[in-house]
Amino acid sequence: MPEKSAGAVVASALVTAHGEPPLRGEALAATVLRDAALAWEDGVLTYVGPAEGLTGPDPIAYRGMAVAPGFVDCHTHLPFFGWRADEFEARLAGLSYRELHGEGGIYRSARMLAEATDEEVLAFCRPLLQEMVDHGTTAVELKTGYGLSVENELRAARLARRLAAEAPQTCTVTLLACHAVPGGLSREEWTWVACNELIPAAAAEGLADAVDIYVEDIAFSVGDLEMVAAAASAVGFPLRCHADQLGPSGATEAAAALGARSADHLNNLSSEGVRALAGSETVAVLLPTSTFFLRAAPPSVTGLVEAGAAVAIATDFNPGTSPSLSMPEAIAMACTLYGVPPLLALTAATANPAWVLGIADRLGTLEVGKRADFLVLDAEEFRQVPYRPGHDPVVHTYIGGERKGGR
Ligand code: NIG
Ligand code: FE
């Protein structure tokens, strides 16, 4: 019998959300326990509580530091290949994201991905996943969407599954079946292909855990969302939706009515959208680094939280609208740009996104029975994280009780 791997730490503070996500209202605020301890066996937490209640072998002591659950980044666009810093500069000179869409934007990333070999794509993405671990991300969503054909979308999903198999963190794969209308097809034609060929093929090969669609005037419509929802539900995939990012479209209301796990972006959320989210399980996924990077107007998040919606925070990591993979940075922006209080931001970066990804039974909070995925932060107070944007607060990242990253 191999020896059981076990361990324990004590820290000046332990901060975590509690209860059944998606958390909303008062349950959104994470709670703080001073002089706390964690213990685990075989990667699973066996003790969470006051340091004085800990029994067993000597724990590692992290004095003056806090432990928190690992961050769950529920919205990224990895795998992609190559950067688009020239588009960033062109936008600073006055071009809009809409204007760049075509020669640049999603189509350009699709060309770069198509021209790279599998090994080149994997070699590009691998260090980015480790950089995420070093910034505290212990679970992450990978998303297709730069394929723009059935064959290339399935290839992107297979590459995502390969990355997931070797990554230190837990990864899920979302099929962004409708991201941009492929050249030579109408929107209606591609939506038909996505629903009748792509989604069933991805399901048959076990390549995805959820389906997403980009609803926008430069992309897909609410009618397309309804068709994609039906195709996803036919094969048992949960639904996600890029909603109301560049302009209002009613996508949030439709996503909530269709039982989507999440509506993401929400910069142009209407008051009907706020009511729809508050009255449903659909989580409002906030992507403040893309708001910052596009210099867009923030959504009214205070209103959303007060109305009772469940919220999550993610990076939207992609080469076009959010080249930041740092959850501490996304949390800092959520607090400063969106007015989210730090302890709400922690829940929105851990328990709620774990629910969005369908992994909340084992990840997202520090509770006995969950995986020992936790961070050692270089401050006793979680508010130090958003207070110091640009500073990396993650001293150690533990995944399944083992140190997998940090500084
Ligand atoms: O979530 N808005 C659509 N998709 C991405 C951007 C993709 C890109 O520009 O490459 C987003 O912001
Ligand atoms: Fe996105």
XYZ file of C-alpha atoms and ligand atoms in Angstrom:
420
model
C 0.000 0.000 0.000
C 1.426 3.427 -0.902
C 1.718 5.766 2.053
C -1.167 8.200 2.321
C -0.155 11.765 1.460
C -1.232 14.020 4.287
C -0.448 17.522 5.440
C -1.577 20.477 7.488
C -1.018 24.223 7.644
C -1.825 26.928 10.151
C -2.227 30.553 9.134
C -3.125 33.867 10.729
C -6.445 33.863 8.874
C -8.589 31.584 6.753
C -11.117 33.127 4.382
C -13.743 31.173 2.477
C -17.330 31.167 1.262
C -19.773 28.623 2.711
C -22.931 26.889 1.591
C -24.506 25.772 -1.626
C -23.616 27.898 -4.638
C -24.679 29.834 -6.612
C -24.414 32.150 -3.591
C -26.263 35.450 -3.550
C -27.421 38.143 -1.112
C -25.861 37.921 2.328
C -24.294 34.553 1.550
C -22.080 36.247 -1.040
C -19.694 37.582 1.606
C -16.884 35.184 2.467
C -16.121 34.801 6.188
C -12.821 35.108 8.006
C -11.516 32.837 10.757
C -8.448 34.047 12.684
C -5.646 31.644 13.744
C -6.967 28.854 11.617
C -5.783 25.491 10.351
C -6.332 23.177 7.408
C -5.459 19.487 7.198
C -5.837 17.008 4.353
C -5.334 13.406 3.361
C -5.004 12.146 -0.174
C -5.660 15.618 -1.489
C -8.985 16.048 0.341
C -9.604 18.378 3.298
C -10.101 16.536 6.597
C -9.997 19.529 8.964
C -10.893 23.212 8.582
C -11.147 25.234 11.788
C -9.355 26.877 14.693
C -5.621 26.132 14.877
C -6.018 24.936 18.454
C -8.372 22.158 17.342
C -5.806 20.627 14.973
C -4.404 17.234 15.968
C -1.739 15.137 14.275
C 1.672 15.915 12.781
C 3.271 19.374 12.945
C 1.647 21.764 10.506
C 3.542 24.245 8.304
C 3.053 27.672 9.878
C 2.222 30.654 7.676
C 2.367 33.545 10.144
C 1.080 36.928 9.002
C -0.558 35.241 6.018
C -4.038 34.115 5.011
C -5.204 30.943 3.313
C -8.032 31.112 0.794
C -9.595 28.684 -1.700
C -7.829 28.479 -5.062
C -9.307 30.808 -7.656
C -11.678 29.299 -10.210
C -11.431 31.143 -13.531
C -14.719 30.242 -15.245
C -14.219 32.217 -18.480
C -11.077 32.082 -20.627
C -10.450 31.638 -24.352
C -7.485 29.252 -24.161
C -6.452 27.494 -26.374
C -5.395 30.317 -28.669
C -2.124 30.870 -30.494
C -0.308 34.205 -30.736
C -0.938 37.737 -29.530
C -2.576 40.798 -31.096
C -0.714 43.667 -29.451
C -0.805 45.663 -32.712
C -4.621 45.728 -32.470
C -4.292 47.034 -28.924
C -2.150 49.880 -30.232
C -4.552 50.523 -33.130
C -7.415 50.824 -30.629
C -5.401 53.311 -28.599
C -5.049 55.313 -31.829
C -8.836 55.419 -32.208
C -10.025 52.254 -33.982
C -12.826 50.362 -32.237
C -13.017 46.618 -31.481
C -15.938 46.465 -33.936
C -13.830 48.108 -36.671
C -10.997 45.630 -36.164
C -13.391 42.662 -36.386
C -12.746 41.097 -39.806
C -9.113 41.407 -40.825
C -8.258 41.403 -37.115
C -10.124 40.157 -34.093
C -11.476 36.632 -33.794
C -10.853 35.896 -37.510
C -7.171 36.699 -37.139
C -6.803 34.463 -34.097
C -8.585 31.730 -36.076
C -6.023 32.074 -38.894
C -3.104 31.975 -36.446
C -4.514 28.854 -34.770
C -5.146 27.121 -38.107
C -1.589 27.814 -39.275
C 0.052 26.439 -36.095
C 0.770 22.766 -35.528
C -0.763 20.964 -32.550
C 2.622 20.894 -30.816
C 3.091 24.641 -31.352
C -0.311 25.384 -29.847
C 0.351 23.160 -26.839
C 3.796 24.699 -26.323
C 2.240 28.189 -26.409
C -0.569 27.361 -23.951
C 1.282 25.193 -21.403
C 3.333 27.987 -19.774
C 0.238 30.207 -19.689
C -1.599 27.566 -17.647
C 1.365 27.389 -15.256
C 1.389 31.198 -15.035
C -2.282 30.960 -14.020
C -1.380 28.462 -11.288
C 1.335 30.852 -10.077
C -1.353 33.561 -9.826
C -3.599 31.262 -7.806
C -5.908 29.700 -10.404
C -6.516 26.095 -9.359
C -9.403 25.445 -11.769
C -9.999 26.973 -15.167
C -12.380 26.860 -18.100
C -10.813 26.296 -21.528
C -12.930 27.372 -24.500
C -12.899 26.760 -28.233
C -14.181 29.450 -30.607
C -11.155 30.141 -32.804
C -11.898 27.115 -34.993
C -14.669 28.580 -37.186
C -15.309 25.239 -38.924
C -16.535 21.902 -37.595
C -13.139 20.305 -38.153
C -11.145 23.131 -36.557
C -13.515 23.544 -33.621
C -13.200 19.822 -32.852
C -9.421 20.156 -33.168
C -9.445 23.049 -30.666
C -11.551 20.971 -28.261
C -9.151 18.015 -28.597
C -6.212 20.335 -27.902
C -8.072 21.682 -24.877
C -8.603 18.131 -23.605
C -4.880 17.405 -24.081
C -3.942 20.540 -22.140
C -6.443 19.574 -19.438
C -4.890 16.132 -19.093
C -1.421 17.528 -18.387
C -2.250 20.797 -16.590
C -1.632 21.041 -12.838
C -5.077 22.549 -12.295
C -8.588 21.210 -12.920
C -9.743 22.214 -16.429
C -13.153 22.055 -18.057
C -13.795 22.527 -21.780
C -16.523 24.719 -23.258
C -17.446 24.522 -26.913
C -17.915 28.131 -28.074
C -19.873 26.844 -31.017
C -20.940 30.272 -32.305
C -18.195 32.907 -31.919
C -17.880 34.550 -35.346
C -19.695 33.716 -38.584
C -17.217 31.755 -40.756
C -16.361 33.314 -44.133
C -18.525 32.047 -46.994
C -21.481 31.139 -44.775
C -24.444 33.159 -43.573
C -25.142 33.433 -39.850
C -28.157 31.152 -40.271
C -26.126 28.556 -42.175
C -23.377 28.397 -39.550
C -25.855 28.221 -36.672
C -27.481 25.255 -38.442
C -24.105 23.538 -38.851
C -23.140 24.284 -35.233
C -26.407 22.828 -33.925
C -26.702 19.838 -36.234
C -23.075 18.839 -36.800
C -20.613 20.476 -34.398
C -22.424 20.139 -31.066
C -23.509 16.502 -31.670
C -19.979 15.579 -32.870
C -18.356 17.170 -29.801
C -20.807 15.315 -27.562
C -20.231 11.987 -29.310
C -16.460 12.316 -28.812
C -16.759 13.573 -25.204
C -14.884 16.752 -26.097
C -16.818 19.363 -24.139
C -18.505 20.023 -20.811
C -20.658 22.993 -21.872
C -21.666 25.075 -24.899
C -21.276 28.845 -25.322
C -22.415 31.446 -27.883
C -21.435 35.069 -28.514
C -24.613 37.120 -28.922
C -23.764 40.513 -30.448
C -24.632 42.560 -33.533
C -21.266 41.514 -35.064
C -21.861 37.863 -34.154
C -25.037 35.887 -33.339
C -28.644 36.696 -32.436
C -30.994 35.799 -29.602
C -32.771 33.473 -32.077
C -29.451 31.686 -32.656
C -29.023 31.428 -28.882
C -32.381 29.650 -28.658
C -31.336 27.161 -31.333
C -27.971 26.525 -29.704
C -29.699 26.053 -26.337
C -31.940 23.366 -27.838
C -28.998 21.589 -29.489
C -26.966 21.741 -26.265
C -29.834 20.445 -24.173
C -30.437 17.570 -26.618
C -26.977 16.195 -25.793
C -26.957 17.232 -22.112
C -24.525 20.179 -22.314
C -25.137 23.127 -19.968
C -25.438 26.500 -21.710
C -23.233 29.598 -21.331
C -23.702 32.909 -23.130
C -21.575 35.969 -23.998
C -24.301 38.540 -23.411
C -24.718 42.308 -23.734
C -20.992 43.073 -24.074
C -20.697 45.697 -26.853
C -24.386 46.585 -26.996
C -27.749 45.567 -25.492
C -29.427 42.611 -27.221
C -31.739 40.976 -24.686
C -29.331 38.019 -24.540
C -29.163 38.040 -20.741
C -32.936 37.740 -20.343
C -33.035 34.973 -22.957
C -30.101 33.116 -21.355
C -31.780 33.226 -17.939
C -35.095 32.054 -19.412
C -33.273 29.166 -21.125
C -31.705 28.069 -17.817
C -28.131 28.969 -18.823
C -25.424 28.427 -16.211
C -24.166 31.937 -16.854
C -24.504 35.166 -18.786
C -21.074 36.739 -19.216
C -19.783 40.312 -19.799
C -23.041 42.295 -19.225
C -21.626 45.787 -19.880
C -24.931 46.784 -21.491
C -27.239 44.888 -19.150
C -30.807 46.244 -19.073
C -33.022 46.500 -15.992
C -34.997 43.516 -17.382
C -31.700 41.644 -17.521
C -30.998 42.473 -13.874
C -34.449 41.152 -12.893
C -33.989 38.026 -15.010
C -30.652 37.212 -13.344
C -31.964 37.936 -9.847
C -34.900 35.598 -10.442
C -32.896 32.684 -11.868
C -29.923 30.435 -11.115
C -28.007 31.942 -14.060
C -24.795 33.439 -12.697
C -23.713 36.919 -13.829
C -20.081 36.426 -14.858
C -18.226 39.736 -14.577
C -15.185 40.254 -16.781
C -13.745 43.546 -15.542
C -10.312 43.189 -17.154
C -11.974 43.194 -20.592
C -13.978 46.281 -19.564
C -10.704 47.948 -18.555
C -8.840 46.807 -21.636
C -11.587 47.930 -24.065
C -12.098 51.103 -22.017
C -15.800 50.198 -21.903
C -18.474 51.363 -19.492
C -18.842 49.032 -16.476
C -22.195 47.377 -15.755
C -24.058 48.412 -12.608
C -22.852 45.571 -10.424
C -23.978 47.091 -7.139
C -27.554 47.052 -8.482
C -27.138 43.484 -9.653
C -25.906 42.290 -6.269
C -28.580 44.247 -4.394
C -31.274 42.761 -6.639
C -30.098 39.310 -5.500
C -28.192 37.997 -8.515
C -25.385 35.491 -8.061
C -22.127 36.896 -9.457
C -18.780 35.462 -10.500
C -15.526 37.119 -11.580
C -13.311 35.734 -14.347
C -10.444 36.905 -16.561
C -11.904 36.366 -20.089
C -8.243 35.662 -20.941
C -7.883 36.098 -24.732
C -5.573 37.979 -27.120
C -8.200 40.522 -28.208
C -10.178 41.928 -25.317
C -8.408 40.689 -22.176
C -4.768 39.585 -22.368
C -4.609 39.294 -18.561
C -4.679 35.807 -17.036
C -4.401 37.013 -13.450
C -7.351 36.411 -11.133
C -5.874 38.809 -8.510
C -5.931 41.464 -11.241
C -9.533 40.593 -12.218
C -10.527 40.788 -8.540
C -8.797 44.159 -8.181
C -10.673 45.497 -11.217
C -13.990 44.070 -9.974
C -13.506 45.973 -6.735
C -12.223 49.237 -8.201
C -14.163 49.475 -11.486
C -17.355 47.661 -10.427
C -17.512 48.526 -6.715
C -17.522 44.918 -5.506
C -16.473 44.611 -1.819
C -13.379 42.373 -1.365
C -15.053 39.548 0.576
C -17.834 39.344 -2.056
C -15.168 39.308 -4.745
C -13.560 36.278 -3.105
C -16.799 34.268 -3.271
C -17.299 35.479 -6.835
C -13.821 34.195 -7.706
C -14.161 30.782 -6.024
C -17.506 29.175 -5.032
C -19.786 30.730 -7.676
C -17.499 30.115 -10.669
C -17.050 26.518 -9.454
C -20.836 26.181 -9.744
C -20.766 27.700 -13.232
C -18.248 25.039 -14.283
C -20.202 22.214 -12.606
C -17.395 21.369 -10.157
C -18.735 22.947 -6.960
C -19.188 19.544 -5.315
C -15.395 19.267 -4.947
C -13.962 22.773 -5.424
C -14.537 26.436 -4.613
C -14.627 26.555 -0.790
C -12.456 25.358 2.083
C -14.731 22.757 3.672
C -14.098 19.196 4.852
C -14.552 16.797 1.946
C -13.471 19.288 -0.711
C -10.131 19.140 -2.486
C -7.161 20.742 -0.741
C -6.861 23.458 -3.421
C -5.821 26.561 -1.524
C -3.644 29.645 -1.655
C -1.227 31.122 0.831
C -1.536 34.900 0.492
C 1.102 37.329 1.702
C -1.333 39.281 3.888
C -3.706 38.498 6.734
C -6.532 40.485 5.161
C -8.048 39.445 1.841
C -8.655 43.122 1.012
C -4.882 43.471 0.440
C -5.400 41.543 -2.817
C -7.567 44.142 -4.640
C -5.860 46.969 -2.757
C -2.535 46.268 -4.501
C -3.266 45.733 -8.214
C -0.199 44.566 -10.093
C 1.259 42.931 -6.978
C 1.191 39.138 -6.986
C -0.199 38.161 -3.558
C 0.078 34.396 -4.076
C 3.026 32.972 -2.134
C 2.032 29.319 -2.667
C -0.631 27.563 -4.709
C -1.603 24.149 -3.336
C -3.541 21.792 -5.581
C -4.769 18.538 -4.053
C -2.529 19.238 -1.047
C 0.650 19.647 -3.140
C 2.518 22.850 -3.879
C 2.184 23.411 -7.623
C 3.091 27.067 -7.962
C 3.421 30.508 -6.480
C 6.526 32.596 -6.392
O -15.043 37.383 -24.711
N -16.431 38.858 -27.300
C -16.112 37.851 -27.871
N -15.104 37.056 -27.582
C -13.981 37.420 -26.777
C -12.953 38.140 -27.547
C -12.342 37.311 -28.602
C -11.213 37.979 -29.338
O -11.194 39.199 -29.553
O -10.329 37.204 -29.732
C -14.437 38.091 -25.493
O -14.211 39.272 -25.237
Fe -15.166 35.776 -23.647
